[in-house]
Amino acid sequence: GSDIERLSDLDLANHQVFDMFCHWLVAVSRFDFAGTRYWKIAPGENARFWGQCKNNGYIGVGWDKLGDLTGLNKEEFYAAYGEVSTTDPTYTKSGAGQVWKFLNIQEGDRIVANRGTSTVVGIGTVTGPYYRVLDVLHDDDDDNEFSHRLPVDWDDITPRTVDQPGWRRTLIKLDYETFKDVSEAPQDTHSLAPPFSQIFSSRDEVERAFGI
């Protein structure tokens, strides 16, 4: 018979049946009462801006020409995109779709920060609403690269090795199974190892250490 039929044979109290059902929802079917969603967002090409995102507690995207997007509905957002795209062909419709998804990420959602298709550099939880950083710089100063941001508590900054060939876009929504798999992926020991410059202060020290 079914699981429900087997439960009925155990002569359990109603509250016991309910407790078992809730456990099944969360542990077996992985039902999420909080409505948590999971997102992969690259912190720049080759995770170029991961250091700033990690140290300052955020994840972001560019497209600063769109201006402040706080509170815009979908029609207003795409109107702003349309104005910019007439003069800047790099503002594509597919890119605009990614920014719109970014704006609709909610507090409590989980973020996976990636480096390409083979490394997860951090995992965190969104802790507040979207905000915009003004006067974004356009040089190699990492501090202000992303004008559109979400505050994130990066609770896991262990680099992990993954194999996700579909991770070509900046932002991708993940299902629970993929999030679970990447969050439990093995550590990327190469990324964890400090460079020689942090271990040895000179070439002489390297040669003495290795008997060269």
mmCIF file of C-alpha atoms in Angstrom:
data_model
loop_
_atom_site.group_PDB
_atom_site.id
_atom_site.type_symbol
_atom_site.label_atom_id
_atom_site.label_comp_id
_atom_site.label_asym_id
_atom_site.label_seq_id
_atom_site.Cartn_x
_atom_site.Cartn_y
_atom_site.Cartn_z
ATOM 1 C CA GLY A 1 0.000 0.000 0.000
ATOM 2 C CA SER A 2 0.940 3.685 0.006
ATOM 3 C CA ASP A 3 2.990 5.447 2.692
ATOM 4 C CA ILE A 4 -0.198 7.111 3.943
ATOM 5 C CA GLU A 5 -1.898 3.744 4.325
ATOM 6 C CA ARG A 6 1.077 2.385 6.266
ATOM 7 C CA LEU A 7 0.977 5.405 8.577
ATOM 8 C CA SER A 8 -2.688 4.761 9.319
ATOM 9 C CA ASP A 9 -1.779 1.284 10.595
ATOM 10 C CA LEU A 10 0.595 2.733 13.213
ATOM 11 C CA ASP A 11 -2.202 4.264 15.345
ATOM 12 C CA LEU A 12 -0.378 7.588 15.667
ATOM 13 C CA ALA A 13 -1.807 10.769 17.125
ATOM 14 C CA ASN A 14 -2.712 13.512 14.642
ATOM 15 C CA HIS A 15 0.158 15.750 15.742
ATOM 16 C CA GLN A 16 2.618 12.877 15.233
ATOM 17 C CA VAL A 17 1.372 12.309 11.701
ATOM 18 C CA PHE A 18 1.647 16.038 11.000
ATOM 19 C CA ASP A 19 5.225 16.160 12.328
ATOM 20 C CA MET A 20 6.190 13.221 10.121
ATOM 21 C CA PHE A 21 4.544 14.858 7.122
ATOM 22 C CA CYS A 22 6.475 18.113 7.694
ATOM 23 C CA HIS A 23 9.708 16.171 7.987
ATOM 24 C CA TRP A 24 8.955 14.433 4.697
ATOM 25 C CA LEU A 25 8.206 17.774 2.994
ATOM 26 C CA VAL A 26 11.520 19.303 4.003
ATOM 27 C CA ALA A 27 13.901 16.336 4.098
ATOM 28 C CA VAL A 28 12.549 14.162 1.299
ATOM 29 C CA SER A 29 10.611 16.330 -1.140
ATOM 30 C CA ARG A 30 12.738 19.370 -0.177
ATOM 31 C CA PHE A 31 9.722 21.667 -0.037
ATOM 32 C CA ASP A 32 10.863 25.172 0.895
ATOM 33 C CA PHE A 33 8.405 26.974 3.155
ATOM 34 C CA ALA A 34 10.356 30.239 2.871
ATOM 35 C CA GLY A 35 10.278 30.249 -0.941
ATOM 36 C CA THR A 36 14.058 30.399 -1.180
ATOM 37 C CA ARG A 37 15.438 30.593 -4.708
ATOM 38 C CA TYR A 38 18.947 29.848 -5.922
ATOM 39 C CA TRP A 39 21.046 31.897 -8.337
ATOM 40 C CA LYS A 40 24.457 31.649 -9.955
ATOM 41 C CA ILE A 41 26.000 35.071 -10.515
ATOM 42 C CA ALA A 42 29.510 35.603 -11.853
ATOM 43 C CA PRO A 43 31.385 38.427 -10.057
ATOM 44 C CA GLY A 44 32.878 39.716 -13.308
ATOM 45 C CA GLU A 45 34.724 37.867 -16.035
ATOM 46 C CA ASN A 46 36.887 35.134 -14.514
ATOM 47 C CA ALA A 47 35.544 36.266 -11.084
ATOM 48 C CA ARG A 48 37.622 39.430 -11.491
ATOM 49 C CA PHE A 49 35.716 41.350 -8.814
ATOM 50 C CA TRP A 50 35.217 38.519 -6.342
ATOM 51 C CA GLY A 51 37.616 40.082 -3.825
ATOM 52 C CA GLN A 52 35.536 43.241 -3.554
ATOM 53 C CA CYS A 53 32.247 41.338 -3.476
ATOM 54 C CA LYS A 54 33.553 39.059 -0.734
ATOM 55 C CA ASN A 55 35.161 41.763 1.394
ATOM 56 C CA ASN A 56 32.313 44.272 1.101
ATOM 57 C CA GLY A 57 29.410 41.839 1.243
ATOM 58 C CA TYR A 58 27.577 42.185 -2.049
ATOM 59 C CA ILE A 59 26.990 40.769 -5.506
ATOM 60 C CA GLY A 60 26.376 43.051 -8.446
ATOM 61 C CA VAL A 61 25.935 43.646 -12.140
ATOM 62 C CA GLY A 62 26.961 46.539 -14.359
ATOM 63 C CA TRP A 63 24.755 48.396 -16.827
ATOM 64 C CA ASP A 64 25.094 51.627 -14.857
ATOM 65 C CA LYS A 65 23.695 53.709 -17.740
ATOM 66 C CA LEU A 66 20.235 52.478 -16.767
ATOM 67 C CA GLY A 67 20.352 54.668 -13.669
ATOM 68 C CA ASP A 68 18.652 53.910 -10.382
ATOM 69 C CA LEU A 69 16.264 50.979 -10.837
ATOM 70 C CA THR A 70 14.733 51.056 -7.360
ATOM 71 C CA GLY A 71 11.015 50.308 -7.420
ATOM 72 C CA LEU A 72 10.664 50.096 -11.203
ATOM 73 C CA ASN A 73 8.014 47.754 -12.558
ATOM 74 C CA LYS A 74 8.716 45.677 -15.653
ATOM 75 C CA GLU A 75 7.269 48.220 -18.082
ATOM 76 C CA GLU A 76 9.277 51.071 -16.565
ATOM 77 C CA PHE A 77 12.452 48.991 -16.533
ATOM 78 C CA TYR A 78 12.212 48.052 -20.203
ATOM 79 C CA ALA A 79 11.397 51.664 -21.095
ATOM 80 C CA ALA A 80 14.669 52.704 -19.435
ATOM 81 C CA TYR A 81 16.487 49.921 -21.271
ATOM 82 C CA GLY A 82 14.944 51.010 -24.594
ATOM 83 C CA GLU A 83 16.244 54.559 -24.217
ATOM 84 C CA VAL A 84 19.807 53.413 -23.522
ATOM 85 C CA SER A 85 19.876 50.678 -26.168
ATOM 86 C CA THR A 86 19.197 53.188 -28.958
ATOM 87 C CA THR A 87 22.631 54.720 -28.395
ATOM 88 C CA ASP A 88 24.545 51.783 -26.939
ATOM 89 C CA PRO A 89 24.269 48.490 -28.889
ATOM 90 C CA THR A 90 26.052 46.590 -26.097
ATOM 91 C CA TYR A 91 22.852 46.921 -24.069
ATOM 92 C CA THR A 92 21.180 43.864 -25.557
ATOM 93 C CA LYS A 93 17.705 42.558 -24.795
ATOM 94 C CA SER A 94 19.080 39.310 -23.386
ATOM 95 C CA GLY A 95 21.332 41.292 -21.076
ATOM 96 C CA ALA A 96 18.394 43.425 -19.996
ATOM 97 C CA GLY A 97 16.519 40.244 -19.121
ATOM 98 C CA GLN A 98 19.338 39.233 -16.810
ATOM 99 C CA VAL A 99 19.318 42.612 -15.067
ATOM 100 C CA TRP A 100 15.543 42.348 -14.598
ATOM 101 C CA LYS A 101 15.987 38.935 -12.982
ATOM 102 C CA PHE A 102 18.680 40.414 -10.743
ATOM 103 C CA LEU A 103 16.275 43.129 -9.578
ATOM 104 C CA ASN A 104 13.752 40.486 -8.569
ATOM 105 C CA ILE A 105 16.103 38.450 -6.388
ATOM 106 C CA GLN A 106 14.728 38.538 -2.862
ATOM 107 C CA GLU A 107 16.096 38.665 0.656
ATOM 108 C CA GLY A 108 16.813 35.114 1.782
ATOM 109 C CA ASP A 109 17.652 33.852 -1.709
ATOM 110 C CA ARG A 110 20.945 31.987 -2.031
ATOM 111 C CA ILE A 111 23.749 33.131 -4.328
ATOM 112 C CA VAL A 112 26.486 31.016 -5.893
ATOM 113 C CA ALA A 113 29.433 33.095 -7.122
ATOM 114 C CA ASN A 114 31.368 31.344 -9.867
ATOM 115 C CA ARG A 115 34.597 31.577 -11.811
ATOM 116 C CA GLY A 116 33.741 30.283 -15.258
ATOM 117 C CA THR A 117 32.264 26.812 -15.590
ATOM 118 C CA SER A 118 34.664 24.974 -13.292
ATOM 119 C CA THR A 119 34.884 26.825 -9.966
ATOM 120 C CA VAL A 120 32.531 28.091 -7.280
ATOM 121 C CA VAL A 121 34.303 30.823 -5.309
ATOM 122 C CA GLY A 122 31.619 31.574 -2.731
ATOM 123 C CA ILE A 123 28.077 30.909 -1.546
ATOM 124 C CA GLY A 124 25.953 33.375 0.363
ATOM 125 C CA THR A 125 22.519 34.639 1.329
ATOM 126 C CA VAL A 126 20.901 37.886 0.188
ATOM 127 C CA THR A 127 20.344 40.041 3.289
ATOM 128 C CA GLY A 128 18.475 43.044 1.932
ATOM 129 C CA PRO A 129 17.023 44.893 -1.063
ATOM 130 C CA TYR A 130 18.640 46.113 -4.265
ATOM 131 C CA TYR A 131 20.647 49.335 -4.111
ATOM 132 C CA ARG A 132 22.624 51.394 -6.597
ATOM 133 C CA VAL A 133 26.144 52.760 -6.196
ATOM 134 C CA LEU A 134 26.589 56.211 -7.747
ATOM 135 C CA ASP A 135 29.605 57.470 -9.678
ATOM 136 C CA VAL A 136 30.748 54.054 -10.854
ATOM 137 C CA LEU A 137 34.343 54.024 -12.035
ATOM 138 C CA HIS A 138 35.373 52.600 -15.401
ATOM 139 C CA ASP A 139 39.007 51.649 -14.824
ATOM 140 C CA ASP A 140 40.755 48.862 -12.940
ATOM 141 C CA ASP A 141 39.544 50.054 -9.556
ATOM 142 C CA ASP A 142 37.477 47.091 -8.364
ATOM 143 C CA ASP A 143 35.774 49.077 -5.623
ATOM 144 C CA ASN A 144 32.997 50.571 -7.734
ATOM 145 C CA GLU A 145 32.673 48.331 -10.771
ATOM 146 C CA PHE A 146 29.082 47.190 -10.218
ATOM 147 C CA SER A 147 26.500 49.949 -9.972
ATOM 148 C CA HIS A 148 23.575 47.599 -9.275
ATOM 149 C CA ARG A 149 24.029 45.548 -6.101
ATOM 150 C CA LEU A 150 22.459 43.200 -3.598
ATOM 151 C CA PRO A 151 23.870 42.841 -0.058
ATOM 152 C CA VAL A 152 25.087 39.273 0.549
ATOM 153 C CA ASP A 153 26.352 37.435 3.604
ATOM 154 C CA TRP A 154 29.029 35.170 2.145
ATOM 155 C CA ASP A 155 28.848 32.283 4.616
ATOM 156 C CA ASP A 156 30.919 29.854 2.520
ATOM 157 C CA ILE A 157 34.023 31.160 0.728
ATOM 158 C CA THR A 158 35.614 27.784 0.074
ATOM 159 C CA PRO A 159 36.603 27.454 -3.596
ATOM 160 C CA ARG A 160 34.969 24.333 -5.031
ATOM 161 C CA THR A 161 35.569 22.425 -8.245
ATOM 162 C CA VAL A 162 32.460 21.944 -10.384
ATOM 163 C CA ASP A 163 31.607 20.929 -13.930
ATOM 164 C CA GLN A 164 28.858 23.225 -15.191
ATOM 165 C CA PRO A 165 29.324 23.742 -18.958
ATOM 166 C CA GLY A 166 26.041 25.649 -19.136
ATOM 167 C CA TRP A 167 27.311 28.434 -16.886
ATOM 168 C CA ARG A 168 28.061 30.846 -19.725
ATOM 169 C CA ARG A 169 25.779 33.725 -18.763
ATOM 170 C CA THR A 170 26.365 36.069 -15.854
ATOM 171 C CA LEU A 171 23.148 35.143 -14.049
ATOM 172 C CA ILE A 172 21.364 31.793 -14.071
ATOM 173 C CA LYS A 173 18.578 30.528 -11.835
ATOM 174 C CA LEU A 174 19.448 27.169 -10.268
ATOM 175 C CA ASP A 175 17.205 24.384 -9.067
ATOM 176 C CA TYR A 176 17.684 23.000 -5.562
ATOM 177 C CA GLU A 177 19.486 19.861 -6.723
ATOM 178 C CA THR A 178 22.117 21.833 -8.658
ATOM 179 C CA PHE A 179 22.602 24.221 -5.731
ATOM 180 C CA LYS A 180 23.034 21.275 -3.363
ATOM 181 C CA ASP A 181 25.497 19.569 -5.706
ATOM 182 C CA VAL A 182 27.723 22.636 -6.145
ATOM 183 C CA SER A 183 27.580 23.553 -2.449
ATOM 184 C CA GLU A 184 28.858 20.063 -1.605
ATOM 185 C CA ALA A 185 31.418 19.893 -4.428
ATOM 186 C CA PRO A 186 35.039 19.065 -3.484
ATOM 187 C CA GLN A 187 37.407 21.837 -2.501
ATOM 188 C CA ASP A 188 39.512 23.371 -5.245
ATOM 189 C CA THR A 189 42.893 22.791 -3.620
ATOM 190 C CA HIS A 190 44.688 24.739 -6.333
ATOM 191 C CA SER A 191 42.714 27.881 -5.512
ATOM 192 C CA LEU A 192 43.235 27.357 -1.785
ATOM 193 C CA ALA A 193 47.016 27.157 -2.094
ATOM 194 C CA PRO A 194 48.717 30.561 -1.618
ATOM 195 C CA PRO A 195 51.106 31.707 -4.352
ATOM 196 C CA PHE A 196 54.841 31.347 -3.827
ATOM 197 C CA SER A 197 55.068 35.111 -3.273
ATOM 198 C CA GLN A 198 53.123 34.648 -0.009
ATOM 199 C CA ILE A 199 55.360 31.785 1.194
ATOM 200 C CA PHE A 200 58.850 32.853 0.093
ATOM 201 C CA SER A 201 60.171 36.388 0.141
ATOM 202 C CA SER A 202 62.888 35.811 -2.445
ATOM 203 C CA ARG A 203 64.204 33.400 -5.065
ATOM 204 C CA ASP A 204 67.075 32.528 -2.693
ATOM 205 C CA GLU A 205 64.549 31.226 -0.158
ATOM 206 C CA VAL A 206 62.883 29.097 -2.841
ATOM 207 C CA GLU A 207 66.213 27.611 -3.897
ATOM 208 C CA ARG A 208 67.222 26.855 -0.298
ATOM 209 C CA ALA A 209 63.848 25.269 0.459
ATOM 210 C CA PHE A 210 63.962 22.958 -2.549
ATOM 211 C CA GLY A 211 67.729 22.411 -2.605
ATOM 212 C CA ILE A 212 68.093 23.982 -6.044
#
